[in-house]
Short mmCIF file of C-alpha atoms and ligand atoms in Angstrom, two decimals:
data_model
loop_
_atom_site.label_atom_id
_atom_site.label_comp_id
_atom_site.label_asym_id
_atom_site.label_seq_id
_atom_site.Cartn_x
_atom_site.Cartn_y
_atom_site.Cartn_z
CA MET X 64 113.79 88.56 151.01
CA ARG X 65 110.65 89.23 153.05
CA MET X 66 108.82 92.52 153.42
CA LEU X 67 108.19 91.77 157.09
CA ASP X 68 111.95 91.67 157.78
CA ILE X 69 112.38 95.02 156.03
CA ILE X 70 109.63 96.56 158.17
CA LEU X 71 111.17 95.13 161.36
CA LYS X 72 114.61 96.38 160.41
CA LYS X 73 113.40 99.92 159.85
CA ARG X 74 111.14 99.81 162.91
CA ASN X 75 114.25 99.00 164.95
CA GLY X 76 116.08 102.00 163.52
CA GLU X 77 118.46 100.19 161.20
CA GLU X 78 119.60 101.26 157.75
CA LEU X 79 118.09 99.47 154.73
CA THR X 80 120.35 98.27 151.93
CA LYS X 81 119.86 99.30 148.30
CA GLU X 82 118.68 95.74 147.55
CA GLU X 83 116.04 95.94 150.27
CA ILE X 84 114.82 99.32 149.00
CA ASP X 85 114.66 98.07 145.39
CA PHE X 86 112.81 94.99 146.60
CA TRP X 87 109.99 96.81 148.34
CA VAL X 88 109.56 99.52 145.69
CA LYS X 89 109.49 96.99 142.83
CA GLY X 90 107.29 94.61 144.80
CA TYR X 91 104.80 97.35 145.63
CA VAL X 92 104.55 98.63 142.04
CA ALA X 93 104.14 95.05 140.77
CA GLY X 94 101.33 94.48 143.26
CA HIS X 95 103.16 91.73 145.20
CA ILE X 96 103.40 93.73 148.42
CA PRO X 97 100.12 94.92 149.94
CA ASP X 98 99.27 98.48 151.00
CA TYR X 99 99.21 97.58 154.69
CA GLN X 100 102.83 96.49 154.72
CA VAL X 101 104.01 99.54 152.80
CA SER X 102 101.92 101.70 155.16
CA ALA X 103 103.71 100.16 158.14
CA LEU X 104 107.09 100.71 156.51
CA LEU X 105 106.28 104.36 155.68
CA MET X 106 105.30 104.97 159.30
CA ALA X 107 108.54 103.33 160.46
CA ILE X 108 110.46 105.59 158.07
CA PHE X 109 108.50 108.56 159.37
CA PHE X 110 109.70 107.91 162.92
CA GLN X 111 113.15 106.40 162.31
CA GLY X 112 114.14 108.45 159.26
CA MET X 113 116.44 107.50 156.44
CA THR X 114 120.11 108.21 155.87
CA GLY X 115 121.17 110.27 152.85
CA ARG X 116 122.20 107.06 151.14
CA GLU X 117 118.84 105.41 151.74
CA THR X 118 117.00 108.51 150.50
CA ALA X 119 119.09 108.55 147.32
CA ASP X 120 118.49 104.83 146.75
CA LEU X 121 114.75 105.26 147.29
CA THR X 122 114.74 108.19 144.85
CA MET X 123 116.42 106.13 142.11
CA ALA X 124 114.25 103.06 142.76
CA MET X 125 111.19 105.28 142.31
CA ALA X 126 112.59 107.22 139.31
CA TYR X 127 113.17 103.97 137.40
CA SER X 128 109.92 102.29 138.47
CA GLY X 129 108.34 103.17 135.11
CA ASP X 130 109.16 105.06 131.90
CA VAL X 131 111.94 107.64 131.90
CA VAL X 132 112.23 110.48 129.40
CA ASP X 133 115.36 110.51 127.27
CA LEU X 134 116.30 114.10 126.49
CA SER X 135 119.68 113.16 125.02
CA PRO X 136 118.59 114.05 121.42
CA ILE X 137 118.46 117.68 122.64
CA PRO X 138 121.97 119.14 122.77
CA GLY X 139 123.17 120.97 125.87
CA VAL X 140 122.60 120.71 129.59
CA LYS X 141 118.90 120.25 130.29
CA VAL X 142 117.98 122.20 133.42
CA ASP X 143 114.63 121.66 135.06
CA LYS X 144 113.01 123.77 137.72
CA HIS X 145 110.51 122.76 140.33
CA SER X 146 108.47 124.67 142.86
CA THR X 147 107.20 122.88 145.94
CA GLY X 148 103.91 124.61 145.23
CA GLY X 149 102.34 127.92 146.01
CA VAL X 150 99.63 130.46 145.33
CA GLY X 151 99.99 132.97 142.50
CA ASP X 152 103.21 131.10 141.80
CA THR X 153 103.55 131.55 138.04
CA THR X 154 107.34 131.53 137.89
CA THR X 155 107.58 128.79 135.24
CA LEU X 156 105.68 130.86 132.65
CA VAL X 157 107.97 133.82 133.29
CA VAL X 158 111.29 132.12 133.74
CA ALA X 159 111.20 129.32 131.17
CA PRO X 160 110.92 131.62 128.09
CA LEU X 161 113.63 133.91 129.54
CA VAL X 162 116.07 131.06 130.13
CA VAL X 163 115.46 129.77 126.60
CA ALA X 164 116.01 133.27 125.21
CA CYS X 165 119.46 133.07 126.90
CA GLY X 166 120.30 129.88 125.00
CA VAL X 167 119.43 127.11 127.47
CA PRO X 168 116.81 124.59 126.29
CA VAL X 169 113.80 123.92 128.51
CA ALA X 170 112.02 120.59 128.00
CA LYS X 171 109.60 120.69 130.86
CA MET X 172 106.96 118.42 132.24
CA SER X 173 104.57 120.20 134.53
CA GLY X 174 101.64 119.24 136.67
CA ARG X 175 98.12 120.29 137.44
CA GLY X 176 96.98 122.15 140.52
CA LEU X 177 96.99 120.34 143.83
CA GLY X 178 94.92 121.41 146.83
CA HIS X 179 95.07 125.18 147.27
CA THR X 180 97.98 125.52 144.81
CA GLY X 181 97.87 126.08 141.06
CA GLY X 182 99.52 124.06 138.30
CA THR X 183 101.28 125.21 135.14
CA ILE X 184 99.37 122.82 132.87
CA ASP X 185 96.00 124.15 134.01
CA LYS X 186 97.21 127.70 133.48
CA LEU X 187 98.50 127.01 129.96
CA GLU X 188 95.25 125.29 129.01
CA SER X 189 93.51 128.65 129.44
CA VAL X 190 95.27 129.79 126.25
CA PRO X 191 92.81 129.00 123.44
CA GLY X 192 93.97 125.94 121.49
CA PHE X 193 97.04 125.22 123.60
CA ASN X 194 97.80 121.50 123.77
CA PRO X 195 99.99 120.35 126.68
CA PHE X 196 99.75 116.72 125.60
CA GLN X 197 102.34 116.10 122.91
CA SER X 198 103.81 112.78 121.83
CA ASN X 199 107.35 112.17 123.01
CA GLN X 200 108.64 112.72 119.47
CA ASP X 201 106.80 116.04 119.10
CA PHE X 202 107.98 117.14 122.55
CA ILE X 203 111.63 116.58 121.58
CA ARG X 204 111.13 118.03 118.08
CA ILE X 205 109.59 121.26 119.40
CA VAL X 206 112.42 121.75 121.91
CA LYS X 207 115.00 121.12 119.19
CA GLU X 208 113.29 123.62 116.88
CA ILE X 209 112.52 126.50 119.24
CA GLY X 210 114.25 125.59 122.52
CA ILE X 211 111.14 125.17 124.65
CA ALA X 212 108.11 123.02 125.28
CA ILE X 213 106.01 122.64 128.42
CA VAL X 214 103.96 119.48 128.48
CA GLY X 215 101.79 117.49 130.84
CA GLN X 216 102.92 114.14 132.06
CA THR X 217 102.11 111.29 129.69
CA GLY X 218 102.98 107.63 129.83
CA ASN X 219 103.84 105.69 132.90
CA LEU X 220 106.22 108.05 134.69
CA VAL X 221 107.19 107.21 138.26
CA PRO X 222 104.29 104.86 139.07
CA ALA X 223 105.96 104.22 142.43
CA ASP X 224 105.40 107.86 143.43
CA LYS X 225 101.75 107.79 142.37
CA LEU X 226 101.15 104.76 144.59
CA ILE X 227 103.30 105.81 147.52
CA TYR X 228 102.04 109.40 147.49
CA ALA X 229 98.41 108.25 147.56
CA LEU X 230 99.23 105.96 150.47
CA ARG X 231 101.12 108.69 152.36
CA ASP X 232 98.16 110.98 151.89
CA VAL X 233 95.90 108.64 153.86
CA THR X 234 98.38 107.30 156.42
CA GLY X 235 99.71 110.53 157.93
CA THR X 236 103.14 110.18 156.35
CA VAL X 237 103.27 113.11 153.91
CA GLU X 238 105.26 115.58 156.01
CA HIS X 239 108.60 113.85 156.14
CA LYS X 240 111.51 115.51 154.40
CA SER X 241 113.15 112.32 153.08
CA LEU X 242 109.84 111.11 151.68
CA ILE X 243 109.08 114.49 150.12
CA ALA X 244 112.61 114.75 148.72
CA SER X 245 112.49 111.29 147.12
CA SER X 246 109.00 111.99 145.73
CA ILE X 247 110.00 115.27 144.07
CA MET X 248 113.49 114.27 142.94
CA SER X 249 112.36 110.95 141.45
CA LYS X 250 109.97 112.84 139.17
CA LYS X 251 112.64 115.33 138.06
CA ILE X 252 115.07 112.50 137.29
CA ALA X 253 112.48 110.49 135.35
CA ALA X 254 111.67 113.65 133.36
CA GLY X 255 115.25 113.67 132.08
CA ALA X 256 116.86 116.57 133.95
CA ASP X 257 120.66 116.89 134.00
CA ALA X 258 120.48 119.71 136.53
CA ILE X 259 117.70 120.88 138.81
CA VAL X 260 116.80 124.23 140.36
CA LEU X 261 114.32 123.90 143.20
CA ASP X 262 112.13 126.65 144.60
CA VAL X 263 111.29 125.56 148.13
CA LYS X 264 108.49 127.67 149.54
CA THR X 265 108.15 128.73 153.12
CA GLY X 266 105.22 130.47 154.83
CA SER X 267 101.46 130.08 155.15
CA GLY X 268 100.94 128.92 151.57
CA ALA X 269 103.70 126.29 151.65
CA PHE X 270 104.05 122.64 152.57
CA MET X 271 106.92 123.49 154.90
CA GLU X 272 105.61 126.50 156.77
CA SER X 273 108.68 127.27 158.91
CA VAL X 274 111.89 128.60 157.44
CA GLU X 275 113.95 125.94 159.27
CA ASP X 276 111.87 123.10 157.81
CA ALA X 277 112.11 124.61 154.34
CA PHE X 278 115.92 124.79 154.57
CA SER X 279 116.06 121.28 155.90
CA LEU X 280 113.95 120.02 152.95
CA ALA X 281 116.11 122.05 150.54
CA GLN X 282 119.26 120.48 151.97
CA GLU X 283 117.77 117.00 151.73
CA MET X 284 116.89 117.45 148.05
CA VAL X 285 120.30 118.92 147.21
CA ASN X 286 121.97 115.97 148.96
CA VAL X 287 119.90 113.53 146.91
CA GLY X 288 120.74 115.38 143.69
CA ASN X 289 124.45 115.34 144.44
CA ARG X 290 124.43 111.66 145.34
CA VAL X 291 122.72 110.67 142.10
CA GLY X 292 124.81 112.88 139.83
CA ARG X 293 122.32 115.69 139.12
CA LYS X 294 123.63 119.16 139.91
CA THR X 295 121.00 120.61 142.20
CA ALA X 296 120.45 124.03 143.77
CA ALA X 297 117.54 124.90 146.04
CA LEU X 298 116.28 128.40 146.78
CA VAL X 299 114.12 128.96 149.83
CA THR X 300 111.56 131.66 148.98
CA ASP X 301 108.65 133.34 150.64
CA MET X 302 105.10 132.02 150.31
CA SER X 303 103.61 133.84 153.28
CA GLN X 304 101.51 135.85 150.81
CA PRO X 305 100.67 135.01 147.17
CA LEU X 306 103.75 135.54 145.00
CA GLY X 307 102.03 137.29 142.11
CA MET X 308 98.99 139.55 142.24
CA ALA X 309 96.84 137.13 140.22
CA VAL X 310 95.44 133.82 141.51
CA GLY X 311 93.53 131.82 138.92
CA ASN X 312 94.47 130.29 135.62
CA ALA X 313 93.91 132.79 132.77
CA LEU X 314 94.61 135.65 135.19
CA GLU X 315 98.01 134.19 136.04
CA VAL X 316 98.87 133.73 132.37
CA ARG X 317 97.96 137.37 131.82
CA GLU X 318 100.23 138.46 134.66
CA ALA X 319 103.14 136.39 133.31
CA ILE X 320 102.66 137.99 129.89
CA GLU X 321 102.63 141.47 131.42
CA ILE X 322 105.91 140.77 133.18
CA LEU X 323 107.51 139.37 130.02
CA LYS X 324 106.44 142.49 128.13
CA GLY X 325 107.99 144.74 130.76
CA ASP X 326 104.60 146.14 131.78
CA ARG X 327 104.72 144.91 135.36
CA THR X 328 107.28 144.35 138.12
CA GLY X 329 107.03 142.89 141.62
CA ALA X 330 107.77 139.81 143.68
CA LEU X 331 106.83 137.31 140.95
CA MET X 332 109.29 138.96 138.60
CA ASP X 333 112.00 139.21 141.25
CA VAL X 334 111.84 135.51 142.20
CA SER X 335 111.71 134.56 138.53
CA LEU X 336 114.89 136.54 137.83
CA VAL X 337 116.78 134.73 140.60
CA LEU X 338 115.49 131.30 139.55
CA GLY X 339 116.44 132.06 135.95
CA ALA X 340 119.93 133.14 136.96
CA TYR X 341 120.44 129.84 138.81
CA MET X 342 119.17 127.89 135.82
CA LEU X 343 121.69 129.63 133.54
CA PHE X 344 124.43 129.05 136.10
CA MET X 345 123.64 125.33 136.42
CA ALA X 346 123.67 125.04 132.63
CA GLY X 347 127.11 126.67 132.51
CA ARG X 348 125.85 129.71 130.57
CA CYS X 349 127.21 132.24 133.05
CA SER X 350 130.07 132.36 135.52
CA GLY X 351 128.07 133.72 138.44
CA ILE X 352 124.57 134.52 139.62
CA GLU X 353 124.92 138.26 139.10
CA GLN X 354 125.90 137.77 135.48
CA GLY X 355 122.99 135.36 135.10
CA GLU X 356 120.56 137.94 136.46
CA ASP X 357 121.88 140.52 133.99
CA MET X 358 121.36 138.07 131.12
CA ILE X 359 117.82 137.25 132.24
CA ARG X 360 116.99 140.93 132.65
CA GLU X 361 118.30 141.67 129.17
CA ALA X 362 116.14 138.88 127.73
CA LEU X 363 113.15 140.41 129.49
CA TYR X 364 113.68 144.05 128.52
CA SER X 365 114.56 143.21 124.92
CA GLY X 366 111.26 141.36 124.55
CA ARG X 367 113.01 138.12 123.57
CA GLY X 368 111.34 136.27 126.45
CA ALA X 369 107.87 137.36 125.30
CA ASP X 370 108.76 136.26 121.76
CA LYS X 371 109.78 132.83 123.05
CA LEU X 372 106.48 132.43 124.88
CA LYS X 373 104.70 133.28 121.63
CA GLU X 374 106.73 130.68 119.73
CA MET X 375 105.98 128.04 122.32
CA ILE X 376 102.24 128.76 122.33
CA GLN X 377 102.16 128.55 118.56
CA ALA X 378 104.23 125.35 118.42
CA GLN X 379 101.82 123.72 120.84
CA GLY X 380 98.73 124.71 118.89
CA GLY X 381 97.68 127.75 120.90
CA ASP X 382 96.64 131.22 119.85
CA GLN X 383 99.89 133.17 120.18
CA ARG X 384 98.08 136.47 119.72
CA VAL X 385 97.29 136.35 123.46
CA VAL X 386 100.82 137.64 124.11
CA ASP X 387 100.15 140.88 122.22
CA ASP X 388 96.53 141.06 123.30
CA PRO X 389 95.86 139.33 126.65
CA SER X 390 92.17 140.30 126.36
CA LEU X 391 91.93 137.25 124.07
CA LEU X 392 92.34 135.08 127.17
CA PRO X 393 89.06 133.82 128.57
CA LEU X 394 88.14 135.98 131.57
CA ALA X 395 84.89 136.21 133.47
CA ASP X 396 82.91 139.34 132.61
CA ASN X 397 81.47 139.62 136.09
CA VAL X 398 84.05 141.36 138.29
CA ILE X 399 83.23 141.91 141.95
CA VAL X 400 85.26 144.36 143.97
CA ILE X 401 86.30 143.54 147.55
CA LYS X 402 86.98 146.57 149.72
CA ALA X 403 88.82 147.16 152.97
CA GLU X 404 86.57 147.51 156.00
CA GLN X 405 89.04 149.52 158.08
CA ASP X 406 92.13 151.74 157.87
CA GLY X 407 95.60 150.44 158.67
CA TYR X 408 98.50 148.41 157.36
CA ILE X 409 98.07 145.18 155.46
CA TYR X 410 99.63 143.04 158.16
CA SER X 411 99.40 139.64 156.47
CA ILE X 412 97.71 137.92 153.53
CA ASP X 413 97.34 134.21 154.20
CA ALA X 414 98.33 132.63 150.89
CA ARG X 415 96.58 129.35 151.62
CA ARG X 416 93.27 131.10 152.27
CA VAL X 417 93.56 133.20 149.12
CA GLY X 418 94.24 130.00 147.17
CA HIS X 419 91.23 128.41 148.80
CA ALA X 420 89.01 131.38 147.93
CA ALA X 421 90.07 131.17 144.26
CA HIS X 422 89.36 127.45 144.44
CA LEU X 423 85.83 128.15 145.65
CA LEU X 424 85.30 130.45 142.66
CA GLY X 425 86.10 127.45 140.43
CA ALA X 426 89.84 127.89 139.75
CA GLY X 427 90.75 124.52 141.31
CA ARG X 428 89.47 120.98 141.60
CA ASN X 429 88.01 119.00 144.46
CA THR X 430 88.55 115.66 142.79
CA LYS X 431 91.02 114.64 140.13
CA ASP X 432 88.31 114.57 137.47
CA ASP X 433 86.66 117.93 138.22
CA ALA X 434 86.68 120.49 135.42
CA ILE X 435 88.20 123.81 136.37
CA ASP X 436 87.03 127.19 135.18
CA HIS X 437 89.94 129.00 133.56
CA ARG X 438 88.09 132.34 133.56
CA VAL X 439 87.77 132.85 137.30
CA GLY X 440 90.08 133.98 140.06
CA ILE X 441 91.33 136.84 142.16
CA VAL X 442 93.51 139.85 141.41
CA LEU X 443 95.02 141.43 144.49
CA HIS X 444 95.44 145.19 144.65
CA LYS X 445 97.52 145.26 147.82
CA ARG X 446 100.55 143.55 149.30
CA VAL X 447 101.73 143.10 152.85
CA GLY X 448 103.13 146.33 154.31
CA GLU X 449 100.98 148.70 152.25
CA THR X 450 98.57 151.08 153.94
CA VAL X 451 94.84 151.04 153.25
CA ARG X 452 91.88 153.26 153.98
CA LYS X 453 88.44 151.91 154.60
CA GLY X 454 86.78 151.49 151.19
CA ASP X 455 90.03 150.94 149.25
CA VAL X 456 89.92 148.03 146.84
CA LEU X 457 91.71 144.94 148.18
CA ALA X 458 90.95 142.69 145.24
CA ASP X 459 88.87 141.95 142.16
CA PHE X 460 86.99 138.67 142.01
CA TYR X 461 86.41 137.29 138.51
CA VAL X 462 83.22 135.31 138.89
CA THR X 463 81.14 133.03 136.68
CA ARG X 464 78.89 131.39 139.26
CA GLU X 465 77.40 132.67 142.44
CA ASN X 466 76.78 129.51 144.46
CA LEU X 467 79.99 129.55 146.52
CA LEU X 468 80.68 133.26 146.13
CA GLU X 469 79.72 134.17 149.66
CA ARG X 470 82.04 131.52 151.11
CA ALA X 471 84.82 132.63 148.79
CA VAL X 472 84.45 136.26 149.88
CA ASP X 473 84.38 135.22 153.52
CA THR X 474 87.48 133.03 153.16
CA PHE X 475 89.25 135.84 151.36
CA LYS X 476 88.39 138.43 153.99
CA ARG X 477 89.79 136.16 156.68
CA ALA X 478 93.02 135.93 154.68
CA PHE X 479 93.56 139.69 154.94
CA VAL X 480 94.69 140.97 158.32
CA ILE X 481 94.68 144.75 158.67
CA LYS X 482 96.31 146.24 161.80
CA GLN X 483 97.45 149.60 163.06
CA GLU X 484 100.92 148.15 163.43
CA ARG X 485 103.36 148.04 160.51
CA PRO X 486 104.47 144.44 159.83
CA LYS X 487 108.15 143.48 159.86
CA PRO X 488 109.26 143.04 156.24
CA LYS X 489 110.09 139.47 155.19
CA PRO X 490 112.78 138.54 152.70
CA LEU X 491 111.61 137.27 149.34
CA VAL X 492 114.57 134.91 148.98
CA TYR X 493 115.74 133.47 152.29
CA GLY X 494 118.78 131.79 150.88
CA VAL X 495 120.09 129.07 148.63
CA VAL X 496 121.44 125.59 149.26
CA THR X 497 123.90 124.22 146.70
N1 LIG Z 42 105.17 117.30 146.28
C1 LIG Z 42 105.50 116.08 145.80
O1 LIG Z 42 105.60 115.89 144.61
N2 LIG Z 42 105.73 115.09 146.67
C2 LIG Z 42 105.64 115.27 148.00
O2 LIG Z 42 105.87 114.32 148.72
C3 LIG Z 42 105.27 116.54 148.48
C4 LIG Z 42 105.05 117.53 147.58
CA1 LIG Z 43 87.89 138.16 126.55
#
């Protein structure tokens, strides 16, 4: 087999066989096929597309390109969740303890922040002592003992995605639904999931800004899941404004704790309830979504979700007292208040810009090796559709350094559009693909 023939075949719009797909993925990971040929193939795929069968074969070739996690020692259906990435998107920290409190184990591998979006591992590391890097044995043991662990990726998981993603990033081939679907699904499969609930974001803070594109990506991922024997459901949810009110690592942990303790409601809680209900449904714990939502709500109001979060923090070496006393989380002492400069309705809050502003305060990284500052970030006081008067507080900035503060404030102010006109309300959950 020759890589050139595979490129030509795809360039001419033909369908690749499983053997051809295995050949190029294996050859690329082994270093036998150079970047320039894979670049050419990715561009051919970008223009010619892939069939559902090709996408599923690519997903499996990638999933098994390195180590795979074996969760079979943990009894029950292991359901994973995945968000395509957002701002103030702390659903995992809310929903995972609730699902576990309803009897479904969660053995989750999470990532760090990417671009303007946050990552669960960064957020959890703001809890003093918390260790997201557990050995495989400890990971499994903790889930068997208490039902839940959230860890960072260790070992050589899906090396094909690391290589291909880096190449896509610099060859203009990121925004293709089959390539995104195979990238995301390969990682979920390698992480050992039996069933997968996806939260596909749409709006200014999302990869797929339009609702149509988000549904199309959702459908593609569900098709892949079904073809490779993993029950998959995908919700399409709003990311036109930050989901929670907090953007920044310790601040987002604090917000998740407040929700789990019943001290706070809102969009983050509402999306978490729906995601949790789907996770219970996929695990066979409830007969319908409404029943699942009731179970999740009961776990929340009884405090069993908050207790689970405490157990997990303790099992992973962290200071579980933060759940009872979130002031133990590291937060910047310097809080700067941002005020509205005119009266009107909050017409829109560009999630990407808010994420970028938090990034400038130090909540994100510019390069993979940058240190982030867990103490900084933004707490919004307003959501789209609310009225404001000039001088009302729009947000608090938690600040530890002043050098980029002016740019952060400027970026943030451009994220907030205030108009005399009331905005049309947007749904929080646009729909679900199963
Ligand atoms: N997230 C991923 O993991 N892969 C993509 O291709 C896009 C978003
Ligand atoms: Ca403190």
